[in-house]
mmCIF file of C-alpha atoms in Angstrom:
data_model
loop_
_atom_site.group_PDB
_atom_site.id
_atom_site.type_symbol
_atom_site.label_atom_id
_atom_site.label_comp_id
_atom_site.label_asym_id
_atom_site.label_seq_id
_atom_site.Cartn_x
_atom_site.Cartn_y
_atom_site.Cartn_z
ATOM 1 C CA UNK A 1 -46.280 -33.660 24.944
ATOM 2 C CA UNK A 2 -47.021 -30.911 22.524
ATOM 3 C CA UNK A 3 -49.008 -32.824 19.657
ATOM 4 C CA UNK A 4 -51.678 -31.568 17.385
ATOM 5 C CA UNK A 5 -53.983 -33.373 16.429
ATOM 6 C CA UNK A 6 -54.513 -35.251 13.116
ATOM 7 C CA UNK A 7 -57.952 -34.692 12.286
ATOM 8 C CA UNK A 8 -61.756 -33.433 14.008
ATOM 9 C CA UNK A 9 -64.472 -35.086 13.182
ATOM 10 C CA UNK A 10 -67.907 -34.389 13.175
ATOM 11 C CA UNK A 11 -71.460 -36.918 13.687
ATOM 12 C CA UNK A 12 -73.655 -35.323 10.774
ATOM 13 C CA UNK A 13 -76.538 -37.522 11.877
ATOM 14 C CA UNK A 14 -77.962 -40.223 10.144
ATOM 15 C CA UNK A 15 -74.973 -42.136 9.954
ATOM 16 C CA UNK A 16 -72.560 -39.412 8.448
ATOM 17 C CA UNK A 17 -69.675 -38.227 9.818
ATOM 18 C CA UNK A 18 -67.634 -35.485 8.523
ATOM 19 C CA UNK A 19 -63.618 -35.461 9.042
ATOM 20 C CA UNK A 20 -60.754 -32.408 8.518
ATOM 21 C CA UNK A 21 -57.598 -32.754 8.359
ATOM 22 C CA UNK A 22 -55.931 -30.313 10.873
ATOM 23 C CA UNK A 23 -53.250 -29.352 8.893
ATOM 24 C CA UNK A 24 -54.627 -28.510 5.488
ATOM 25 C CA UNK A 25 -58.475 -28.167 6.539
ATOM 26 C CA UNK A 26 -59.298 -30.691 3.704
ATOM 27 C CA UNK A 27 -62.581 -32.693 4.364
ATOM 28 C CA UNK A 28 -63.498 -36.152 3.689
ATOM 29 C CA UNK A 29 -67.368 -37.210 4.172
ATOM 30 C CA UNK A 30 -68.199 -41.009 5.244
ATOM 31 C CA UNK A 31 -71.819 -42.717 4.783
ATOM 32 C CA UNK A 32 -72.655 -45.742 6.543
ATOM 33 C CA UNK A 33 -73.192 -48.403 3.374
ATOM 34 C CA UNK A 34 -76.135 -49.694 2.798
ATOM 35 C CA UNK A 35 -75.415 -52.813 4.101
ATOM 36 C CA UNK A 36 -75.320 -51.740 7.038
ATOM 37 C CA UNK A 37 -78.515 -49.089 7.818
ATOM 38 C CA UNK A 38 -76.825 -46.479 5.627
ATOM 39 C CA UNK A 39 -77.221 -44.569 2.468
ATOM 40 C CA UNK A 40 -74.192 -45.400 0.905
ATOM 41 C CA UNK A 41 -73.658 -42.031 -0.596
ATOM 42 C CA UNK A 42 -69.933 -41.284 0.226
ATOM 43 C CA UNK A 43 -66.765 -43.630 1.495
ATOM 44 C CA UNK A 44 -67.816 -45.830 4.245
ATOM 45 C CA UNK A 45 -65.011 -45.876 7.168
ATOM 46 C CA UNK A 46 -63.947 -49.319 5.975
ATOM 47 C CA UNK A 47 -64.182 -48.155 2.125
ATOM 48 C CA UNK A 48 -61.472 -45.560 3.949
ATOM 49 C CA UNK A 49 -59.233 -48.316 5.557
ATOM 50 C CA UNK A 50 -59.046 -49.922 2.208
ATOM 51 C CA UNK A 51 -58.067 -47.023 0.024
ATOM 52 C CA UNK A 52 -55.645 -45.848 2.505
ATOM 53 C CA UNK A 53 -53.907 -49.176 1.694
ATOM 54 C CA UNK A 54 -53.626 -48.751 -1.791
ATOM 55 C CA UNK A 55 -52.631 -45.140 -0.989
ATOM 56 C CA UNK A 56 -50.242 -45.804 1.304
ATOM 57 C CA UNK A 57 -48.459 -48.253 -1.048
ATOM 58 C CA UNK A 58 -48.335 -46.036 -4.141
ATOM 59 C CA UNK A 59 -47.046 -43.744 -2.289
ATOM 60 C CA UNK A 60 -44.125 -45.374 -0.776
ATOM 61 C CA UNK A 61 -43.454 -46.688 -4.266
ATOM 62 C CA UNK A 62 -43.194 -42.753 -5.569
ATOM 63 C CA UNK A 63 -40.792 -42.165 -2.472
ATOM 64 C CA UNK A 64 -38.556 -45.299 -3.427
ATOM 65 C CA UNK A 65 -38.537 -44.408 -7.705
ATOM 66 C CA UNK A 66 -38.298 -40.466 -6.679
ATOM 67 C CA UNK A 67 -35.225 -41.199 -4.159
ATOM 68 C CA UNK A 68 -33.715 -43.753 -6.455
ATOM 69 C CA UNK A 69 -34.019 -41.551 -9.564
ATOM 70 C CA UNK A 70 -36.666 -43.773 -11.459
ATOM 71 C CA UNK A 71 -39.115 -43.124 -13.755
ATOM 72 C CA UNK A 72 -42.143 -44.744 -12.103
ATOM 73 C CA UNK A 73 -44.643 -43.979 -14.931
ATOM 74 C CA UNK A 74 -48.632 -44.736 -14.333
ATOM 75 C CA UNK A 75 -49.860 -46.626 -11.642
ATOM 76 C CA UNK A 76 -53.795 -47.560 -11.182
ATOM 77 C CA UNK A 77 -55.227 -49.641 -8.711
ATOM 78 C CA UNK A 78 -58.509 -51.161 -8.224
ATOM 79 C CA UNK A 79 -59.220 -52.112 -5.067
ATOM 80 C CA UNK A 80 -61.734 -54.629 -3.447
ATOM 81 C CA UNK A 81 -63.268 -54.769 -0.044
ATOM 82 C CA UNK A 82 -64.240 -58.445 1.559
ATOM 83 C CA UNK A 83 -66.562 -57.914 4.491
ATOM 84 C CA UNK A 84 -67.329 -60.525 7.255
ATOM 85 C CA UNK A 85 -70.426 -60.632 8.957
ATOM 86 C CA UNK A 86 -69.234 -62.002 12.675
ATOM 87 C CA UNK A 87 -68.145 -60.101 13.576
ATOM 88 C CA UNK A 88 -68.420 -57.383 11.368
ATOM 89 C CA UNK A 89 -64.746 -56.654 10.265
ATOM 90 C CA UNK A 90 -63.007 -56.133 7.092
ATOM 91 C CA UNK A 91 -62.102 -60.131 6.418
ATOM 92 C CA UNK A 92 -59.662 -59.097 3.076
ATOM 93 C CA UNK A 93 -58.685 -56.283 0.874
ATOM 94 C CA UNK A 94 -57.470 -57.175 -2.474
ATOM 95 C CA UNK A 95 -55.359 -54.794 -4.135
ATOM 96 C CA UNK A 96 -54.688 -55.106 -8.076
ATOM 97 C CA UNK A 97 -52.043 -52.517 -9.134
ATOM 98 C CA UNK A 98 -51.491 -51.998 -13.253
ATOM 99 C CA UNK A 99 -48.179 -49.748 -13.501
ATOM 100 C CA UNK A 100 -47.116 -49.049 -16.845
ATOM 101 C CA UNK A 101 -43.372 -48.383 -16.495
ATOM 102 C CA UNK A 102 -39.809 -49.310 -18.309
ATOM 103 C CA UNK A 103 -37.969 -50.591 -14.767
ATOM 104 C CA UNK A 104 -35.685 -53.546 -15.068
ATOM 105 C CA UNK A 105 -36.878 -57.007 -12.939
ATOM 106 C CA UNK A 106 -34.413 -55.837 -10.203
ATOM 107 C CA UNK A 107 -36.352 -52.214 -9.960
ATOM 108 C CA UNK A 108 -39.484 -53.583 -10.057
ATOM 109 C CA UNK A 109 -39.127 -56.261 -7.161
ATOM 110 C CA UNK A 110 -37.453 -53.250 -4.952
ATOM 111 C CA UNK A 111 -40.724 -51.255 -5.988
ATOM 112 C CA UNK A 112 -43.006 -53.893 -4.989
ATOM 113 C CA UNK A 113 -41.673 -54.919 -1.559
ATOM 114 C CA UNK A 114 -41.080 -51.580 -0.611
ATOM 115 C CA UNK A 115 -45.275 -51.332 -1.298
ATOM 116 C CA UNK A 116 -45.655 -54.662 0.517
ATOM 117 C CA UNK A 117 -44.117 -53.016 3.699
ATOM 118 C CA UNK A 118 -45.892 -49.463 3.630
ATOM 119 C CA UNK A 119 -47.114 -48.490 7.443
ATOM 120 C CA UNK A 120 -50.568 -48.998 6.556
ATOM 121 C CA UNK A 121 -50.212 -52.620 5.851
ATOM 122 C CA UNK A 122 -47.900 -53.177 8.905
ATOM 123 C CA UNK A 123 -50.622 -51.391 10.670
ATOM 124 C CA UNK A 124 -53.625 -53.502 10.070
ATOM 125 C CA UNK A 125 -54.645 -56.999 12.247
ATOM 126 C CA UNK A 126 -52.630 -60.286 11.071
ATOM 127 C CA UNK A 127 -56.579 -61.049 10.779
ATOM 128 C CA UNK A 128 -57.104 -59.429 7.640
ATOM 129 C CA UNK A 129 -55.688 -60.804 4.358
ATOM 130 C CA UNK A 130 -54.120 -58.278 1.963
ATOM 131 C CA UNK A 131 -53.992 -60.122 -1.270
ATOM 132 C CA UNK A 132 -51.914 -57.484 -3.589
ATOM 133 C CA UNK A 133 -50.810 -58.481 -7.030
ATOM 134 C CA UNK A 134 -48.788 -56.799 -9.398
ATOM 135 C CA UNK A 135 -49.215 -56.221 -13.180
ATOM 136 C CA UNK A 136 -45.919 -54.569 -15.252
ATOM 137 C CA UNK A 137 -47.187 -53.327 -18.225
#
């Protein structure tokens, strides 16, 4: 198997890490939070696993509008992290998208299941709710 890999990363010290991404060579910094010995100046891995959620979804949903011909307009997101404490495990994300587009009902339900079923999500333990709601503006 001839596979490169997807990223190297790198222990900073004091609870940093530093990852590339092997194809591009862009960098993304992680701090431990600080409720959990860290400094909290930078993503925390789970702060990571939770925005790669919302990123995932958005963009399957540009995929689906951009293959279907749609005008998928603005999407935001604000996205919340639920920690558990034993163990120590991301217990829920909740994901609250705002998209301001002109899609008809059909459209929009396409849109939103095909975000529901992005590889992220499938990816992540039955354990952990994903509560993701959807506001057409």
């Amino acid at each position: 198997m001839n596979q490169k890999s997807t990223a190297q990363v790198t222990y900073l010290g004091e609870l940093r890490t530093e990852a590339t991404h092997t194809h591009s060579m862009a960098k993304i910094i992680t701090d431990a939070p600080t409720d959990n010995h860290g400094k909290g100046e930078a993503f925390s891995p789970t702060d990571l696993v939770s925005a790669a959620l919302c990123s995932c979804m958005m963009t399957l949903m540009g995929i689906k509008a951009g293959g279907n011909g749609w005008d998928l307009g603005e999407i935001k997101a604000e996205v919340y992290k639920i920690m558990e404490s034993s163990p120590r495990r991301i217990a829920k994300i909740k994901i609250n998208f705002e998209l301001n587009s002109n899609l008809d009902e059909e459209q929009k339900k396409i849109i939103e299941k095909t975000a529901l079923n992005c590889p992220v999500a499938k990816s992540l333990s039955a354990d952990l709710e994903q509560e993701i709601d959807f506001h057409w503006l």
